[in-house]
PDB file of C-alpha atoms in Angstrom:
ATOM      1  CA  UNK E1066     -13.676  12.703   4.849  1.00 94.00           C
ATOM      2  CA  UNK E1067     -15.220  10.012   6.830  1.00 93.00           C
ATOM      3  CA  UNK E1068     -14.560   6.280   6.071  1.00 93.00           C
ATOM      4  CA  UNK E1069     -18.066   5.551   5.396  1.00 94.00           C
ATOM      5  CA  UNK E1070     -17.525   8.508   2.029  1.00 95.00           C
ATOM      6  CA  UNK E1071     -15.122   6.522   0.341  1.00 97.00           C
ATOM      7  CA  UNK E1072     -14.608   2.896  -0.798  1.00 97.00           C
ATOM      8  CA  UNK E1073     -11.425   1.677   1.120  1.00 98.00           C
ATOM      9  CA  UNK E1074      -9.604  -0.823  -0.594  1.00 98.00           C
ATOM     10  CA  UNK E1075      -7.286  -2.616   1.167  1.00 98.00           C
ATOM     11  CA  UNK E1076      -3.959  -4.286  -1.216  1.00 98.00           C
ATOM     12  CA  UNK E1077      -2.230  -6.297   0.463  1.00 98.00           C
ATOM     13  CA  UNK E1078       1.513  -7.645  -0.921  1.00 97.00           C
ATOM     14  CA  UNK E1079       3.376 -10.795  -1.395  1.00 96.00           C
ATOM     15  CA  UNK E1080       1.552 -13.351   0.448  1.00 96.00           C
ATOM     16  CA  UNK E1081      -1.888 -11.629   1.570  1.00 97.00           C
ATOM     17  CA  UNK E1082      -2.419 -10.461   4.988  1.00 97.00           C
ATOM     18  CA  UNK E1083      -2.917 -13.390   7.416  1.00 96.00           C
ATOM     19  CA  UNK E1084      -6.561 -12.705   9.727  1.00 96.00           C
ATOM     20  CA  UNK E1085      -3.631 -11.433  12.347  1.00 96.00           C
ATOM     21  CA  UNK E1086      -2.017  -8.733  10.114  1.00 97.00           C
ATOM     22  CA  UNK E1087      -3.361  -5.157  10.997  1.00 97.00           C
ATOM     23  CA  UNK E1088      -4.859  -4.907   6.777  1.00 98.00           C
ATOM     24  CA  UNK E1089      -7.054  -7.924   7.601  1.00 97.00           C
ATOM     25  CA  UNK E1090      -7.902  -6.029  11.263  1.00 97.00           C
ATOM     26  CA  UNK E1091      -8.973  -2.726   8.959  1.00 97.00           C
ATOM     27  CA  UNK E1092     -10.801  -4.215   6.450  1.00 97.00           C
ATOM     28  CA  UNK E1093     -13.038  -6.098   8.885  1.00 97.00           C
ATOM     29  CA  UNK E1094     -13.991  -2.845  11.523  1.00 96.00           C
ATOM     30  CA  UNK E1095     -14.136  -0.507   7.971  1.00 96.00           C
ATOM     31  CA  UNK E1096     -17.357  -1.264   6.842  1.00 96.00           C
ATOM     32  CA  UNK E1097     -16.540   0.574   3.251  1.00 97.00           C
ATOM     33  CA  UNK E1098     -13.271  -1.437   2.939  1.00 98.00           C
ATOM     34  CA  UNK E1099     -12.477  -4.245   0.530  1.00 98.00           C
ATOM     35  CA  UNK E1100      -9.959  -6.353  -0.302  1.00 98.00           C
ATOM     36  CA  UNK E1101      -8.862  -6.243  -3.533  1.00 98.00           C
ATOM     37  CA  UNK E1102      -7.953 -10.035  -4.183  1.00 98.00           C
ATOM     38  CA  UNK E1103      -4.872 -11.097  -6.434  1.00 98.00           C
ATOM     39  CA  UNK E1104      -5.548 -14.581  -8.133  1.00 97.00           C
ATOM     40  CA  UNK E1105      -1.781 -15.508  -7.258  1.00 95.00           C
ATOM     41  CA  UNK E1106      -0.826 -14.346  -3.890  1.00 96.00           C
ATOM     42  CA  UNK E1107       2.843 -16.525  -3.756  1.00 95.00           C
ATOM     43  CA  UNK E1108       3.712 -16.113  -7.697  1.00 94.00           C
ATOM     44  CA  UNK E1109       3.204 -12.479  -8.146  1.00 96.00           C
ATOM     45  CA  UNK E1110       2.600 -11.305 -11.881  1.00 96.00           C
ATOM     46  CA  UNK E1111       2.604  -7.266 -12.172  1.00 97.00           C
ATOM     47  CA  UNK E1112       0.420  -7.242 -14.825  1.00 98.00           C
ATOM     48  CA  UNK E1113      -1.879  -9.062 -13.567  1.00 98.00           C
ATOM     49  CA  UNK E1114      -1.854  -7.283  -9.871  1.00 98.00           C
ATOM     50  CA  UNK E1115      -2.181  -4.124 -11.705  1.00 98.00           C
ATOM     51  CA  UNK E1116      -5.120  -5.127 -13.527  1.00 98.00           C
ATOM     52  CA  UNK E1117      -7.263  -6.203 -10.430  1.00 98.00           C
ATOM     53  CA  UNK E1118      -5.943  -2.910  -8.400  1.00 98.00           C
ATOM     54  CA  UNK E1119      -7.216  -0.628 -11.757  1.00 98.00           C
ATOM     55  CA  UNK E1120     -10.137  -2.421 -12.268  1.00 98.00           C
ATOM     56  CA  UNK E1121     -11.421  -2.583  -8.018  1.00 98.00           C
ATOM     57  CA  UNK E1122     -11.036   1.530  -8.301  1.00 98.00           C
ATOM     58  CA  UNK E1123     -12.238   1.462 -11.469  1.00 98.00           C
ATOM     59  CA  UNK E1124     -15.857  -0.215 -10.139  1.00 97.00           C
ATOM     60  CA  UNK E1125     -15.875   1.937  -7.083  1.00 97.00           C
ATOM     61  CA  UNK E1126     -18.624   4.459  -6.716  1.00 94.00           C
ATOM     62  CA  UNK E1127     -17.244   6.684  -4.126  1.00 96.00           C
ATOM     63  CA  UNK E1128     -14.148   8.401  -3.808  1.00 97.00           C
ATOM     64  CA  UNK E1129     -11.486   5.663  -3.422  1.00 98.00           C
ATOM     65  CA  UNK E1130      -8.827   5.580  -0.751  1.00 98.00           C
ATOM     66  CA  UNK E1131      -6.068   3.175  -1.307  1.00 98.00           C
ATOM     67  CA  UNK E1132      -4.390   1.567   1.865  1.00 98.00           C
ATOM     68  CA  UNK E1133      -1.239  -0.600   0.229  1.00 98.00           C
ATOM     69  CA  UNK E1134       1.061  -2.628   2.380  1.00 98.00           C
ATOM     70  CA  UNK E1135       4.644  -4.139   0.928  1.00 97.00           C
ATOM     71  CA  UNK E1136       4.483  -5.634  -2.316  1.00 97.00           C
ATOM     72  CA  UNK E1137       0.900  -3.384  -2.757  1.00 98.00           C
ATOM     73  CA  UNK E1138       2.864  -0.372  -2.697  1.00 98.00           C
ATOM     74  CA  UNK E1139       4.698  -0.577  -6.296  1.00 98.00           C
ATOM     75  CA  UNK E1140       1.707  -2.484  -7.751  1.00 98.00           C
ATOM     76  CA  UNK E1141      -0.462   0.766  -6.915  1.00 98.00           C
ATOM     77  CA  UNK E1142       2.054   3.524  -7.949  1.00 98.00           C
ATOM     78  CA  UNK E1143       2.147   1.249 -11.717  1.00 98.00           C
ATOM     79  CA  UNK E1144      -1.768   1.161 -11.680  1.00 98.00           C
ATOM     80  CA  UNK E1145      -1.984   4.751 -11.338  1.00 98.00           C
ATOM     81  CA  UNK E1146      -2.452   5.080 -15.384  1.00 98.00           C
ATOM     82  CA  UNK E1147      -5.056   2.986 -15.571  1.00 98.00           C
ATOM     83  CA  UNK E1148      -7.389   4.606 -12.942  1.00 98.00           C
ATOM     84  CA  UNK E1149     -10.304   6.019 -14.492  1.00 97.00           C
ATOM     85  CA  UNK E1150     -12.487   6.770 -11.095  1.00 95.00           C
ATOM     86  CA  UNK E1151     -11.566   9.381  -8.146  1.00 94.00           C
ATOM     87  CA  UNK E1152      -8.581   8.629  -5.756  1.00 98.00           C
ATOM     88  CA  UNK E1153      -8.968  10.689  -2.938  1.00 98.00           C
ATOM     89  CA  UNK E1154      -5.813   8.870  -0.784  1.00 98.00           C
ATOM     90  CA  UNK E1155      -3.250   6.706  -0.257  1.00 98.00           C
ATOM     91  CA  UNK E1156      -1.928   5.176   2.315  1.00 98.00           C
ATOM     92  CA  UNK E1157       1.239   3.389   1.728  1.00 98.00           C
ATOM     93  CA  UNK E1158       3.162   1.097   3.930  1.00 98.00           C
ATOM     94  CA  UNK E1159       6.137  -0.667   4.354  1.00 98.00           C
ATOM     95  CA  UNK E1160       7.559  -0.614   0.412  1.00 98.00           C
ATOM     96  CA  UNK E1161       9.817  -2.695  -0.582  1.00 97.00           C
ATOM     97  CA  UNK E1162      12.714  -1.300  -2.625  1.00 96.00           C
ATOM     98  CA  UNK E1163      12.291  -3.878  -5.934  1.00 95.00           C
ATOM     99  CA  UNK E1164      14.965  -2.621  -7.392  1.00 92.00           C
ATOM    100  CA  UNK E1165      17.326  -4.212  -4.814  1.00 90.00           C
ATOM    101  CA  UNK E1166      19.121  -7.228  -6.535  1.00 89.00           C
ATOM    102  CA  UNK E1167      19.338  -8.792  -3.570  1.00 87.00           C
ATOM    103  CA  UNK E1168      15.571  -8.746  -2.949  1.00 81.00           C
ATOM    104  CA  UNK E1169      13.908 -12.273  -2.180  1.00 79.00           C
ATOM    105  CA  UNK E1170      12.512 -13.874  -4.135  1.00 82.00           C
ATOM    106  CA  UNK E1171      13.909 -12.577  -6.750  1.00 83.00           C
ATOM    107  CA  UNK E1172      10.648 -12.411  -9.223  1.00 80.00           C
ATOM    108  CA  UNK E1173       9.693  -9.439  -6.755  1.00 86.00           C
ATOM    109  CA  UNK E1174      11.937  -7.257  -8.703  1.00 92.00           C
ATOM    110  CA  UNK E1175       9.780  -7.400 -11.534  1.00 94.00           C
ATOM    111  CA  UNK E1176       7.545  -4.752  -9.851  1.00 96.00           C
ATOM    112  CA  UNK E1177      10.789  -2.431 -10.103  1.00 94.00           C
ATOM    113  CA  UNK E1178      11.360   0.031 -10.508  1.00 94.00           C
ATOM    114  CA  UNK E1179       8.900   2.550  -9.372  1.00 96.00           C
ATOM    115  CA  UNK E1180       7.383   5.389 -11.254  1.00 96.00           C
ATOM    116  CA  UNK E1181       9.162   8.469  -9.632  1.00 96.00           C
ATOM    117  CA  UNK E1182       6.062  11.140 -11.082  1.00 97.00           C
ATOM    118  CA  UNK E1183       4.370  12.892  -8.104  1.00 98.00           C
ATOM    119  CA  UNK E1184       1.541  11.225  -7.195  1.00 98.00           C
ATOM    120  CA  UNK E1185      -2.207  12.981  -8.624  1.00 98.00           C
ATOM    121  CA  UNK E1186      -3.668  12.188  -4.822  1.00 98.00           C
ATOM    122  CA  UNK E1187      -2.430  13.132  -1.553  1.00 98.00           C
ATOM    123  CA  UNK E1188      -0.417  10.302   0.262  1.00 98.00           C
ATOM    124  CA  UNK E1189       1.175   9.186   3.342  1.00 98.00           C
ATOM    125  CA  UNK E1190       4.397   6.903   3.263  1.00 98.00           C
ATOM    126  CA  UNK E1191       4.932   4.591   5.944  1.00 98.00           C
ATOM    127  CA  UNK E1192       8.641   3.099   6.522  1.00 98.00           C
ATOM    128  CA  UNK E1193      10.604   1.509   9.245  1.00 98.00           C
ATOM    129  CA  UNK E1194      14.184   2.229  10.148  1.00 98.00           C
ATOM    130  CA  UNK E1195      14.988  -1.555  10.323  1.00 97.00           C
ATOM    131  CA  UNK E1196      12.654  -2.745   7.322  1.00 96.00           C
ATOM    132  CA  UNK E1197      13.892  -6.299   6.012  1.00 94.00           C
ATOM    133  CA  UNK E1198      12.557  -5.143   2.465  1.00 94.00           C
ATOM    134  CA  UNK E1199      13.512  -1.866   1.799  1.00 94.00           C
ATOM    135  CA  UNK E1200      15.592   0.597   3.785  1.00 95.00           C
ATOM    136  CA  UNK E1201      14.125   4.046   5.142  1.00 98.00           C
ATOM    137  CA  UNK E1202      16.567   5.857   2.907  1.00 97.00           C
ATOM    138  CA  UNK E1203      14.705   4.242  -0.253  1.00 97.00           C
ATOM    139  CA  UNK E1204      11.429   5.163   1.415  1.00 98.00           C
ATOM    140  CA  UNK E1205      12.522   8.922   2.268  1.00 98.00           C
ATOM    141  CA  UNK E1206      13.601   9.343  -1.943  1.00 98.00           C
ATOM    142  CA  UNK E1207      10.692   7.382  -3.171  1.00 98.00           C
ATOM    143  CA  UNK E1208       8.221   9.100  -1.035  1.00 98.00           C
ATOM    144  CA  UNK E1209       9.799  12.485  -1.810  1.00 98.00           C
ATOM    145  CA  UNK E1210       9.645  11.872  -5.614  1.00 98.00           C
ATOM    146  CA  UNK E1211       5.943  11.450  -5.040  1.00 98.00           C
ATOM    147  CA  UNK E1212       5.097  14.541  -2.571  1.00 98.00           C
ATOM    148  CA  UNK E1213       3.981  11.743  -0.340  1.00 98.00           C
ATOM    149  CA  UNK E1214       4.391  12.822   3.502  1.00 98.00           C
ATOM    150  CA  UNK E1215       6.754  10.326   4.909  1.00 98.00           C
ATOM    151  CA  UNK E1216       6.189   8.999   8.746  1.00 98.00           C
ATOM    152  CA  UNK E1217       9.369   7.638  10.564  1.00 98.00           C
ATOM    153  CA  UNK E1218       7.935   4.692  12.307  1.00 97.00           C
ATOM    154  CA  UNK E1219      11.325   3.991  14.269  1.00 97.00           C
ATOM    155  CA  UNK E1220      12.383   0.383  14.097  1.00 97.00           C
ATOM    156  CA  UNK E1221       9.298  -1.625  13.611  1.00 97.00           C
ATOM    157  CA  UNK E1222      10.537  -4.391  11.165  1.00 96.00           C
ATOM    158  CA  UNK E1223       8.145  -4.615   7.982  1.00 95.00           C
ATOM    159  CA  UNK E1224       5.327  -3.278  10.155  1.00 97.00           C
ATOM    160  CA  UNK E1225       3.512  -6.794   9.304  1.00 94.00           C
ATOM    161  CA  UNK E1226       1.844  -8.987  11.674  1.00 91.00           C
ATOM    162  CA  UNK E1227       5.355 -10.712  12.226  1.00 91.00           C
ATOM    163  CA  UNK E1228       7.071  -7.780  13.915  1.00 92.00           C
ATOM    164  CA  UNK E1229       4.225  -7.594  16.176  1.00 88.00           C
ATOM    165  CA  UNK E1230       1.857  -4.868  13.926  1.00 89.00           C
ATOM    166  CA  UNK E1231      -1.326  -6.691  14.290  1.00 87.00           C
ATOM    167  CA  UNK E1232      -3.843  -4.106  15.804  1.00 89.00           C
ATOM    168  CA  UNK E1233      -1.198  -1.349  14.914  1.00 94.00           C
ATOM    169  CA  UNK E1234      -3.008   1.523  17.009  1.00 93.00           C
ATOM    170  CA  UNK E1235      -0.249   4.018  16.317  1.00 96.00           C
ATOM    171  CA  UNK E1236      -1.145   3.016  11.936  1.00 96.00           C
ATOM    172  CA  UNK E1237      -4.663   3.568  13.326  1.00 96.00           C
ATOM    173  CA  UNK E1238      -4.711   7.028  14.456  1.00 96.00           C
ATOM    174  CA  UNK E1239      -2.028   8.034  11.618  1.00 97.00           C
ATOM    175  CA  UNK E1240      -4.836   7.081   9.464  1.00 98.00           C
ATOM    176  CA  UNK E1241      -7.493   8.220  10.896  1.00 96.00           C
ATOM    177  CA  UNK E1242      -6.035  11.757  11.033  1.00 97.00           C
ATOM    178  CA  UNK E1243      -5.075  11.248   7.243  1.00 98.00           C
ATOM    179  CA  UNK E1244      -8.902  10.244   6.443  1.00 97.00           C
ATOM    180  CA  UNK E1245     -10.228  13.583   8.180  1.00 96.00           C
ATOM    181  CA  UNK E1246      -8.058  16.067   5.867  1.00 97.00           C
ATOM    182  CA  UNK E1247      -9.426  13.848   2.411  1.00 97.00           C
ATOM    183  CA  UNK E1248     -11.806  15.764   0.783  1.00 89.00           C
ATOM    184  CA  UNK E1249     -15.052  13.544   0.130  1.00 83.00           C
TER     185      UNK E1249
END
């Protein structure tokens, strides 16, 4: 699949992506890509991210590919049910283990826990050895729950624009190879 077959939405977590985050990078060279917008970025309600992430694929009219980052990760896997258009991919980076108790801030865990069903898409799982948010343990059992191919990405913090993952040409070429072996 080429990018320009599918409608790339990009779903960002806690916070949005800041213009320097590698999301915001994507979104503005893809020209099929989209953010799917949250109307509360800093007071997080799952329902309510759910809703915008079901109803963004929902209004696509080519195959969708999600690329999730943090806090978009969980609010994704929960949307799945509600999906009513073609996923073709995911793309999931960075998640955040929200069933942690010690998980800040603590409203976070209200996306917890995660749906452990395989996923109904193929998927790539993105996690850092020395993630702030979740460890790479979580990662590895999540993303094995949900046949999702995990990639080791060695220490790189919460591969965010803070631990120095703004252009992120290593995430680039992991998803561009991902993209090529979609089917449109």
């Amino acid at each position: 699949m080429k990018a320009s077959d599918a409608d790339i939405l990009i779903i960002p977590g806690y916070t949005n992506s800041g213009p320097s985050h590698w999301q915001s990078r994507w979104e503005a060279k893809l020209s099929t890509a989209r953010r799917v917008e949250q109307a509360e970025w800093t007071k997080p309600v799952r329902e309510d991210w759910i809703a915008r992430i079901a109803e963004e694929v929902n209004a696509s009219t080519r195959p969708v590919v999600l690329v999730a980052h943090s806090l978009g990760v969980p609010s994704v896997i929960h949307a799945i049910p509600h999906f009513r258009n073609r996923v073709a991919g995911a793309f999931l980076v960075a998640p955040p283990d929200v069933a942690n108790p010690d998980i800040r801030p603590k409203h976070l865990m209200t996306f917890g826990p995660y749906p452990r069903d395989p996923l109904p898409f193929p998927s790539i799982t993105v996690a850092s050895r020395n993630d702030p948010f979740g460890s790479y343990d979580h990662a590895d059992d999540i993303a094995s729950s949900w046949g999702s191919f995990l990639v080791d990405a060695g220490e790189s913090g919460h591969i965010n624009a803070d631990s120095g993952h703004g252009p992120w040409p290593e995430g680039t070429m992991v998803f561009a190879q991902f993209l090529g072996r979609l089917s449109p």
